[in-house]
Tab-separated table of C-alpha atoms and ligand atoms in Angstrom:
chain	number	residue	atom	x	y	z
A	1196	MET	CA	128.990	117.072	90.678
A	1197	ILE	CA	127.434	120.500	90.300
A	1198	ALA	CA	124.143	121.965	91.380
A	1199	GLN	CA	120.957	122.065	89.291
A	1200	LEU	CA	121.262	124.918	86.787
A	1201	PRO	CA	118.598	127.353	85.549
A	1202	SER	CA	117.456	127.239	81.936
A	1203	GLU	CA	117.380	131.031	81.434
A	1204	LYS	CA	120.652	132.955	81.242
A	1205	ARG	CA	119.603	135.962	83.309
A	1206	PRO	CA	122.059	138.879	83.232
A	1207	VAL	CA	124.087	139.162	86.449
A	1208	TYR	CA	125.104	142.574	87.864
A	1209	ILE	CA	127.803	142.436	90.516
A	1210	ILE	CA	128.199	144.978	93.327
A	1211	GLY	CA	131.652	144.775	94.937
A	1212	ALA	CA	134.788	143.652	93.068
A	1213	GLY	CA	136.828	142.358	95.991
A	1214	GLY	CA	138.592	139.161	96.914
A	1215	ILE	CA	135.656	136.765	97.004
A	1216	VAL	CA	134.176	137.984	93.710
A	1217	ASN	CA	137.515	137.520	91.939
A	1218	THR	CA	138.460	134.205	93.495
A	1219	ALA	CA	135.092	132.479	93.751
A	1220	HIS	CA	131.974	134.164	92.270
A	1221	LEU	CA	133.339	134.908	88.809
A	1222	PRO	CA	135.385	131.696	88.361
A	1223	ALA	CA	132.253	129.736	89.372
A	1224	TYR	CA	130.009	131.700	86.997
A	1225	GLN	CA	132.450	131.047	84.166
A	1226	ILE	CA	132.220	127.304	84.824
A	1227	ALA	CA	128.410	127.490	84.965
A	1228	GLY	CA	128.193	129.725	81.879
A	1229	PHE	CA	126.274	132.472	83.731
A	1230	ASN	CA	125.860	135.719	81.833
A	1231	VAL	CA	127.653	138.469	83.815
A	1232	GLN	CA	126.811	141.832	82.249
A	1233	GLY	CA	127.958	144.508	84.680
A	1234	ILE	CA	130.064	145.304	87.733
A	1235	PHE	CA	130.310	148.203	90.176
A	1236	ASP	CA	132.691	148.910	93.051
A	1237	ILE	CA	133.156	152.140	95.014
A	1238	VAL	CA	136.803	151.815	93.996
A	1239	SER	CA	136.419	152.016	90.187
A	1240	GLU	CA	139.895	150.603	89.476
A	1241	LYS	CA	138.854	147.378	91.173
A	1242	ALA	CA	135.709	147.112	89.069
A	1243	LYS	CA	137.704	147.886	85.917
A	1244	ALA	CA	140.434	145.345	86.660
A	1245	THR	CA	137.886	142.630	87.468
A	1246	ALA	CA	135.882	143.400	84.317
A	1247	GLU	CA	139.024	143.093	82.203
A	1248	LYS	CA	140.013	139.815	83.786
A	1249	PHE	CA	136.582	138.218	83.400
A	1250	LEU	CA	135.452	139.980	80.189
A	1251	ILE	CA	132.494	141.747	81.802
A	1252	PRO	CA	131.054	144.153	79.211
A	1253	LYS	CA	129.922	147.016	81.485
A	1254	VAL	CA	131.740	148.782	84.320
A	1255	PHE	CA	129.700	151.295	86.326
A	1256	THR	CA	131.067	154.155	88.367
A	1257	ASP	CA	127.966	154.541	90.450
A	1258	LEU	CA	125.267	152.214	91.660
A	1259	LYS	CA	122.372	154.355	90.372
A	1260	GLN	CA	123.791	154.102	86.879
A	1261	MET	CA	123.968	150.308	87.171
A	1262	ILE	CA	120.416	150.072	88.447
A	1263	THR	CA	119.104	152.256	85.599
A	1264	ASP	CA	120.955	150.163	83.044
A	1265	ALA	CA	119.981	146.739	84.420
A	1266	PRO	CA	117.002	145.105	82.645
A	1267	PRO	CA	113.995	143.904	84.704
A	1268	ASN	CA	115.213	140.280	84.618
A	1269	ALA	CA	118.631	141.190	86.078
A	1270	VAL	CA	120.041	139.303	89.036
A	1271	PHE	CA	122.071	141.419	91.482
A	1272	ASP	CA	125.035	139.812	93.213
A	1273	VAL	CA	126.061	141.829	96.271
A	1274	ALA	CA	129.510	141.072	97.730
A	1275	VAL	CA	130.396	144.105	99.826
A	1276	PRO	CA	131.563	144.193	103.459
A	1277	GLY	CA	128.731	143.233	105.787
A	1278	ASP	CA	128.189	146.768	107.128
A	1279	GLN	CA	127.423	148.003	103.568
A	1280	THR	CA	124.782	145.406	102.755
A	1281	ILE	CA	121.706	147.229	104.074
A	1282	SER	CA	122.511	150.511	102.316
A	1283	VAL	CA	123.091	148.701	98.993
A	1284	LEU	CA	119.896	146.709	99.419
A	1285	LYS	CA	117.867	149.894	100.003
A	1286	GLN	CA	118.977	151.214	96.604
A	1287	LEU	CA	118.031	148.116	94.591
A	1288	PRO	CA	114.809	148.248	92.567
A	1289	ASP	CA	111.666	146.751	94.153
A	1290	SER	CA	111.010	143.114	93.194
A	1291	ALA	CA	114.627	142.550	92.151
A	1292	ALA	CA	116.343	139.173	92.488
A	1293	VAL	CA	119.390	139.520	94.730
A	1294	LEU	CA	122.080	137.256	96.140
A	1295	LEU	CA	123.707	138.690	99.273
A	1296	GLN	CA	127.106	137.584	100.512
A	1297	LYS	CA	127.129	135.953	103.910
A	1298	PRO	CA	126.899	136.655	106.765
A	1299	MET	CA	123.344	138.051	106.679
A	1300	GLY	CA	124.346	141.213	108.556
A	1301	GLU	CA	126.675	141.458	111.529
A	1302	ASN	CA	124.201	140.014	114.017
A	1303	TYR	CA	120.633	138.737	114.331
A	1304	ASN	CA	119.159	142.239	114.554
A	1305	GLU	CA	120.701	143.162	111.232
A	1306	ALA	CA	119.531	139.871	109.749
A	1307	LYS	CA	115.978	140.828	110.791
A	1308	GLN	CA	116.399	144.262	109.195
A	1309	ILE	CA	117.611	142.631	105.963
A	1310	LEU	CA	114.673	140.252	105.922
A	1311	GLN	CA	112.219	143.085	106.665
A	1312	LEU	CA	113.702	145.233	103.905
A	1313	ALA	CA	113.520	142.315	101.479
A	1314	LYS	CA	109.836	141.858	102.347
A	1315	GLU	CA	109.006	145.563	102.040
A	1316	LYS	CA	110.720	145.782	98.661
A	1317	LYS	CA	109.307	142.398	97.580
A	1318	LEU	CA	112.813	141.266	96.719
A	1319	LEU	CA	113.603	137.699	95.803
A	1320	ALA	CA	116.538	137.505	98.208
A	1321	ALA	CA	118.961	134.650	98.778
A	1322	ILE	CA	122.067	134.440	100.940
A	1323	ASN	CA	125.416	133.070	99.799
A	1324	PHE	CA	125.781	130.256	102.327
A	1325	GLN	CA	127.374	128.180	99.606
A	1326	LEU	CA	128.971	125.268	101.493
A	1327	ARG	CA	125.536	123.636	101.078
A	1328	TYR	CA	126.298	123.350	97.358
A	1329	ALA	CA	129.941	122.231	97.479
A	1330	PRO	CA	130.229	119.223	95.160
A	1331	TYR	CA	131.172	116.911	98.054
A	1332	ILE	CA	128.134	118.062	100.030
A	1333	LEU	CA	125.853	117.508	97.023
A	1334	ALA	CA	127.325	113.991	96.756
A	1335	ALA	CA	126.740	113.395	100.472
A	1336	LYS	CA	123.158	114.688	100.209
A	1337	LYS	CA	122.484	112.305	97.340
A	1338	ILE	CA	123.604	109.328	99.462
A	1339	ILE	CA	121.566	110.611	102.433
A	1340	ASP	CA	118.465	111.337	100.341
A	1341	ASN	CA	118.635	107.827	98.822
A	1342	GLY	CA	118.314	106.526	102.372
A	1343	ASP	CA	121.669	104.721	102.153
A	1344	LEU	CA	122.967	106.209	105.418
A	1345	GLY	CA	119.744	105.397	107.289
A	1346	GLU	CA	118.782	107.798	110.075
A	1347	LEU	CA	121.474	110.425	110.735
A	1348	ASN	CA	122.663	110.454	114.342
A	1349	ASP	CA	126.015	112.269	114.312
A	1350	ILE	CA	127.561	115.166	112.415
A	1351	GLU	CA	131.007	116.434	113.316
A	1352	VAL	CA	132.965	119.277	111.765
A	1353	ASN	CA	136.574	119.456	112.901
A	1354	VAL	CA	138.940	122.185	111.733
A	1355	ASN	CA	142.521	122.523	112.980
A	1356	VAL	CA	144.327	124.973	110.692
A	1357	TYR	CA	146.190	128.262	110.613
A	1358	THR	CA	144.036	131.046	109.177
A	1359	PRO	CA	145.759	134.349	108.309
A	1360	TRP	CA	142.858	136.500	109.523
A	1361	HIS	CA	144.944	139.653	108.976
A	1362	LEU	CA	144.179	139.324	105.234
A	1363	TRP	CA	140.691	140.652	105.960
A	1364	ASP	CA	141.136	144.205	107.317
A	1365	PHE	CA	137.533	144.556	108.395
A	1366	LEU	CA	137.890	141.636	110.829
A	1367	MET	CA	140.359	143.604	112.970
A	1368	THR	CA	137.557	145.788	114.282
A	1369	SER	CA	134.730	143.289	114.075
A	1370	PRO	CA	133.237	142.400	117.460
A	1371	ARG	CA	132.600	138.883	116.153
A	1372	VAL	CA	134.993	136.857	114.031
A	1373	GLU	CA	135.133	133.070	114.023
A	1374	ILE	CA	131.527	131.956	114.336
A	1375	LEU	CA	130.067	134.869	112.364
A	1376	TYR	CA	132.529	134.678	109.484
A	1377	HIS	CA	133.621	131.059	109.425
A	1378	SER	CA	131.818	128.468	111.527
A	1379	ILE	CA	128.595	129.986	110.206
A	1380	HIS	CA	129.155	127.790	107.121
A	1381	TYR	CA	129.150	124.635	109.266
A	1382	VAL	CA	126.156	125.815	111.301
A	1383	ASP	CA	124.318	126.425	108.030
A	1384	LEU	CA	125.395	123.038	106.665
A	1385	ILE	CA	124.191	121.188	109.760
A	1386	ARG	CA	120.867	123.037	109.534
A	1387	THR	CA	120.450	121.939	105.929
A	1388	LEU	CA	121.056	118.312	106.926
A	1389	LEU	CA	119.221	118.132	110.258
A	1390	GLY	CA	116.894	121.167	110.308
A	1391	ASP	CA	116.845	123.726	113.093
A	1392	PRO	CA	118.329	122.637	116.416
A	1393	ARG	CA	116.386	122.994	119.639
A	1394	SER	CA	119.180	125.052	121.192
A	1395	VAL	CA	122.846	125.876	120.761
A	1396	TYR	CA	125.667	125.647	123.307
A	1397	ALA	CA	129.014	127.244	122.551
A	1398	LYS	CA	132.307	128.504	123.849
A	1399	THR	CA	134.299	130.741	121.535
A	1400	THR	CA	137.809	131.748	122.527
A	1401	LYS	CA	140.448	134.315	121.605
A	1402	HIS	CA	144.097	133.331	121.042
A	1403	PRO	CA	147.173	134.943	122.637
A	1404	SER	CA	148.929	135.310	119.265
A	1405	MET	CA	145.902	137.062	117.753
A	1406	ASP	CA	144.799	139.121	120.737
A	1407	GLN	CA	143.784	142.105	118.582
A	1408	LEU	CA	140.993	139.941	117.119
A	1409	ALA	CA	137.744	138.818	118.713
A	1410	SER	CA	137.421	135.080	119.317
A	1411	VAL	CA	139.011	132.844	116.680
A	1412	ARG	CA	138.373	129.332	118.020
A	1413	SER	CA	134.981	127.778	118.672
A	1414	ASN	CA	133.243	124.765	120.098
A	1415	ILE	CA	129.607	124.693	119.065
A	1416	ILE	CA	127.100	122.059	120.027
A	1417	MET	CA	123.856	122.110	118.081
A	1418	ASP	CA	121.249	120.431	120.215
A	1419	TYR	CA	118.972	117.962	118.428
A	1420	GLY	CA	117.834	116.138	121.520
A	1421	GLU	CA	118.895	112.859	123.035
A	1422	MET	CA	119.782	110.789	119.995
A	1423	ILE	CA	121.538	113.133	117.567
A	1424	ALA	CA	124.947	114.716	118.143
A	1425	ALA	CA	126.037	117.724	116.077
A	1426	ASN	CA	129.407	119.219	116.978
A	1427	ILE	CA	131.639	121.869	115.444
A	1428	LEU	CA	135.189	122.291	116.712
A	1429	THR	CA	137.444	124.877	115.086
A	1430	ASN	CA	140.955	126.056	115.856
A	1431	HIS	CA	142.365	128.580	113.365
A	1432	CYS	CA	145.564	129.134	115.344
A	1433	HIS	CA	147.427	125.892	114.674
A	1434	ASN	CA	150.654	127.594	113.627
A	1435	TYR	CA	152.854	124.496	113.809
A	1436	GLY	CA	153.305	123.655	110.132
A	1437	THR	CA	150.988	121.580	108.025
A	1438	PRO	CA	151.509	117.957	109.137
A	1439	LYS	CA	148.780	118.023	111.775
A	1440	GLN	CA	146.450	120.456	110.061
A	1441	GLN	CA	143.097	118.852	109.314
A	1442	SER	CA	139.561	119.769	108.350
A	1443	TYR	CA	136.805	117.274	107.958
A	1444	ILE	CA	133.063	116.773	107.994
A	1445	LYS	CA	131.904	113.391	109.268
A	1446	ILE	CA	128.316	112.264	108.943
A	1447	GLU	CA	127.141	109.069	110.619
A	1448	GLY	CA	123.834	107.275	110.191
A	1449	SER	CA	122.259	103.982	111.230
A	1450	LYS	CA	123.353	102.306	107.975
A	1451	GLY	CA	126.575	104.052	107.007
A	1452	ALA	CA	128.886	107.012	107.316
A	1453	ILE	CA	130.681	109.621	105.204
A	1454	LYS	CA	133.955	111.389	105.892
A	1455	ILE	CA	134.901	114.386	103.795
A	1456	ASN	CA	138.381	115.819	104.227
A	1457	PHE	CA	138.125	119.271	102.727
A	1458	GLY	CA	141.379	120.894	101.731
A	1459	ALA	CA	140.454	124.555	101.173
A	1460	LEU	CA	141.717	125.703	104.576
A	1461	ILE	CA	144.876	123.592	104.804
A	1462	ASP	CA	148.109	125.545	104.318
A	1463	TYR	CA	145.904	128.542	103.449
A	1464	PRO	CA	145.717	129.932	100.777
A	1465	ARG	CA	147.483	127.059	98.957
A	1466	GLY	CA	144.940	124.456	100.028
A	1467	ALA	CA	145.173	120.688	99.745
A	1468	ALA	CA	143.211	118.012	97.912
A	1469	ASP	CA	139.768	116.996	99.190
A	1470	SER	CA	138.814	113.388	99.746
A	1471	PHE	CA	135.400	111.769	100.009
A	1472	GLU	CA	135.077	108.408	101.726
A	1473	TYR	CA	131.978	106.503	102.714
A	1474	VAL	CA	130.956	103.193	104.190
A	1475	LEU	CA	127.614	101.432	103.846
A	1476	LEU	CA	127.005	98.689	106.405
A	1477	GLN	CA	126.074	95.259	105.108
A	1478	ASP	CA	124.789	92.428	107.288
A	1479	GLY	CA	127.477	89.904	108.098
A	1480	LYS	CA	130.250	91.842	106.343
A	1481	GLU	CA	133.143	93.864	107.722
A	1482	PRO	CA	132.577	97.595	107.068
A	1483	GLU	CA	134.495	98.583	103.955
A	1484	TRP	CA	135.326	102.250	103.354
A	1485	ARG	CA	135.292	103.367	99.725
A	1486	GLN	CA	136.611	106.484	98.020
A	1487	MET	CA	134.512	108.521	95.635
A	1488	ASN	CA	136.172	110.909	93.218
A	1489	ILE	CA	134.333	114.186	93.221
A	1490	GLU	CA	134.906	116.792	90.570
A	1491	GLY	CA	135.108	120.345	91.865
A	1492	SER	CA	135.454	121.753	95.360
A	1493	TRP	CA	134.055	124.337	97.804
A	1494	PHE	CA	135.946	127.184	96.114
A	1495	PRO	CA	134.778	128.050	93.534
A	1496	HIS	CA	132.247	125.364	92.513
A	1497	ALA	CA	129.903	125.757	95.486
A	1498	PHE	CA	129.251	129.350	94.387
A	1499	ILE	CA	127.406	128.002	91.342
A	1500	GLY	CA	124.738	126.477	93.569
A	1501	SER	CA	123.871	129.544	95.635
A	1502	MET	CA	123.418	131.690	92.494
A	1503	ALA	CA	121.655	128.873	90.605
A	1504	GLN	CA	119.037	128.609	93.369
A	1505	LEU	CA	118.223	132.309	93.010
A	1506	MET	CA	118.024	132.047	89.213
A	1507	LEU	CA	115.864	128.911	89.378
A	1508	ALA	CA	113.418	130.741	91.651
A	1509	ALA	CA	113.515	133.880	89.469
A	1510	GLU	CA	112.568	131.877	86.364
A	1511	GLY	CA	109.855	130.011	88.273
A	1512	SER	CA	111.446	126.530	88.137
A	1513	ILE	CA	111.313	126.338	91.948
A	1514	ALA	CA	109.005	128.155	94.363
A	1515	LYS	CA	111.820	129.794	96.327
A	1516	PRO	CA	115.567	129.489	96.673
A	1517	ASP	CA	116.690	126.835	99.121
A	1518	ASN	CA	119.026	129.562	100.502
A	1519	SER	CA	116.262	132.183	100.768
A	1520	ALA	CA	116.680	135.010	103.273
A	1521	GLU	CA	113.672	133.491	105.105
A	1522	ASP	CA	115.577	130.245	105.567
A	1523	CYS	CA	119.017	131.719	106.237
A	1524	ILE	CA	117.820	133.943	109.059
A	1525	HIS	CA	117.627	130.716	111.100
A	1526	THR	CA	121.357	130.187	110.534
A	1527	MET	CA	121.845	133.710	111.906
A	1528	ALA	CA	119.652	132.798	114.893
A	1529	CYS	CA	121.931	129.810	115.604
A	1530	VAL	CA	124.991	132.088	115.392
A	1531	GLU	CA	123.383	134.570	117.781
A	1532	ALA	CA	122.519	131.727	120.146
A	1533	ALA	CA	126.118	130.476	120.008
A	1534	TYR	CA	127.532	133.887	120.991
A	1535	LEU	CA	124.958	134.286	123.759
A	1536	SER	CA	125.731	130.805	125.068
A	1537	SER	CA	129.440	131.583	125.091
A	1538	GLU	CA	128.864	134.837	126.991
A	1539	LYS	CA	126.611	133.121	129.477
A	1540	GLY	CA	129.194	130.452	130.220
A	1541	GLY	CA	128.816	126.956	131.541
A	1542	VAL	CA	127.564	125.674	134.841
A	1543	LEU	CA	129.817	127.067	137.568
A	1544	LEU	CA	131.520	124.518	139.748
A	1545	SER	CA	130.693	126.726	142.731
A	1546	GLU	CA	127.041	125.907	142.056
A	1547	ILE	CA	127.725	122.215	142.471
A	1548	LYS	CA	127.142	121.608	146.156
B	2880	NAD	N1	130.937	133.047	101.190
B	2880	NAD	C1	132.194	133.048	101.567
B	2880	NAD	O1	132.744	131.997	101.778
B	2880	NAD	C2	132.907	134.338	101.731
B	2880	NAD	C3	134.308	134.361	101.710
B	2880	NAD	C4	134.944	135.608	101.822
B	2880	NAD	C5	134.187	136.757	101.996
B	2880	NAD	N2	132.831	136.665	102.057
B	2880	NAD	C6	131.995	137.881	102.241
B	2880	NAD	O2	132.037	138.644	101.037
B	2880	NAD	C7	132.000	140.028	101.342
B	2880	NAD	C8	133.200	140.697	100.653
B	2880	NAD	O3	134.371	140.059	101.098
B	2880	NAD	P1	135.756	140.171	100.307
B	2880	NAD	O4	136.684	139.182	100.935
B	2880	NAD	O5	135.548	140.147	98.853
B	2880	NAD	O6	136.198	141.642	100.776
B	2880	NAD	P2	137.086	142.708	100.005
B	2880	NAD	O7	137.414	143.739	101.015
B	2880	NAD	O8	138.185	142.029	99.260
B	2880	NAD	O9	136.076	143.299	98.907
B	2880	NAD	C9	134.976	144.101	99.186
B	2880	NAD	C10	134.799	145.049	98.005
B	2880	NAD	O10	133.597	145.781	98.180
B	2880	NAD	C11	133.843	147.125	97.776
B	2880	NAD	N3	132.824	147.956	98.413
B	2880	NAD	C12	132.769	148.360	99.711
B	2880	NAD	N4	131.639	149.060	99.920
B	2880	NAD	C13	130.959	149.067	98.739
B	2880	NAD	C14	129.730	149.623	98.341
B	2880	NAD	N5	128.950	150.279	99.188
B	2880	NAD	N6	129.351	149.458	97.049
B	2880	NAD	C15	130.149	148.787	96.164
B	2880	NAD	N7	131.327	148.249	96.503
B	2880	NAD	C16	131.729	148.375	97.786
B	2880	NAD	C17	135.265	147.397	98.208
B	2880	NAD	O11	135.830	148.483	97.520
B	2880	NAD	C18	135.934	146.069	97.873
B	2880	NAD	O12	136.429	146.023	96.568
B	2880	NAD	C19	132.041	140.147	102.869
B	2880	NAD	O13	130.713	140.315	103.316
B	2880	NAD	C20	132.535	138.788	103.324
B	2880	NAD	O14	132.016	138.416	104.570
B	2880	NAD	C21	132.195	135.494	101.911
């Protein structure tokens, strides 16, 4: 199952030729048949090597040159480290269509600056929170939108894996790691299914074996009031082999439930197979779980959807991308709330008299 695709093949110009572009953006665009015309990286060898691998016709050695060359209907795909995003954005032409890699800045203040800049420059800006468009999430949304699950009352994301954070140099000095760079996907997913929560509670924790990093494990509770539970629990430090590694998304409603085991993080970077199971309650019958075979996975297929939304909006097929900067800033607000909640701490036992 893949996302709705645009009818126009707008030329894509990529800024940043790093890991995620090579392993996810470009493989996804090949599957979707998107028309990638140019690439630029401050390290020209990286741009050249990526262009060769993915048959991209134009390699640029500076951003100005790319911007001058790009036609008015170009779509810019920015995948640089977070602290470079604002300076790249400032250089893009007014009214351009642009997809920015997540997170949307390093914190909520930066997210506001990005949104403000996008407004001033009249950019059509979308953010690459792509888990929303993973084939198994699209399948789940279809079941939910049909009404087959009834009213949603519980979403749980549970991740118990070993993540080699050292592969991403920039994380070593980042004041925020797990929620900002990883659980943000689950926060964004829960927002797309349930809307904005009323509040967020969280505790995010470092790990003794990774003490050079900021916190790498998180418990996040998204508060939707009395009747809906939304919980994220992640441990990236489960360095005890693969048998007990797990990562799932479970969605429960009044009429049925879905459990998605997603394999991307298991035995990273090898990964494991995904599975999609669901149950629809029937009066008088024992609940019977069924399997659904889903073609494609989070990496790379979900990356089709985040770019497709931008292209659909650029060609006028939809009013705005579902992952617009205006929408995604609320995911950043939830992340900010989670860090603030963690800093604030829980209710002290000494206050219980
Ligand atoms: N959506 C996801 O699931 C996901 C996954 C991984 C990374 N990311 C995000 O993607 C971005 C890039 O991550 P990565 O893993 O590819 O990192 P990376 O370090 O492998 O690649 C970044 C590339 O950007 C280049 N670069 C740096 N500054 C630049 C500039 N000003 N102009 C042009 N190129 C510049 C670097 O030379 C490098 O090649 C980060 O913001 C990261 O958070 C998102």
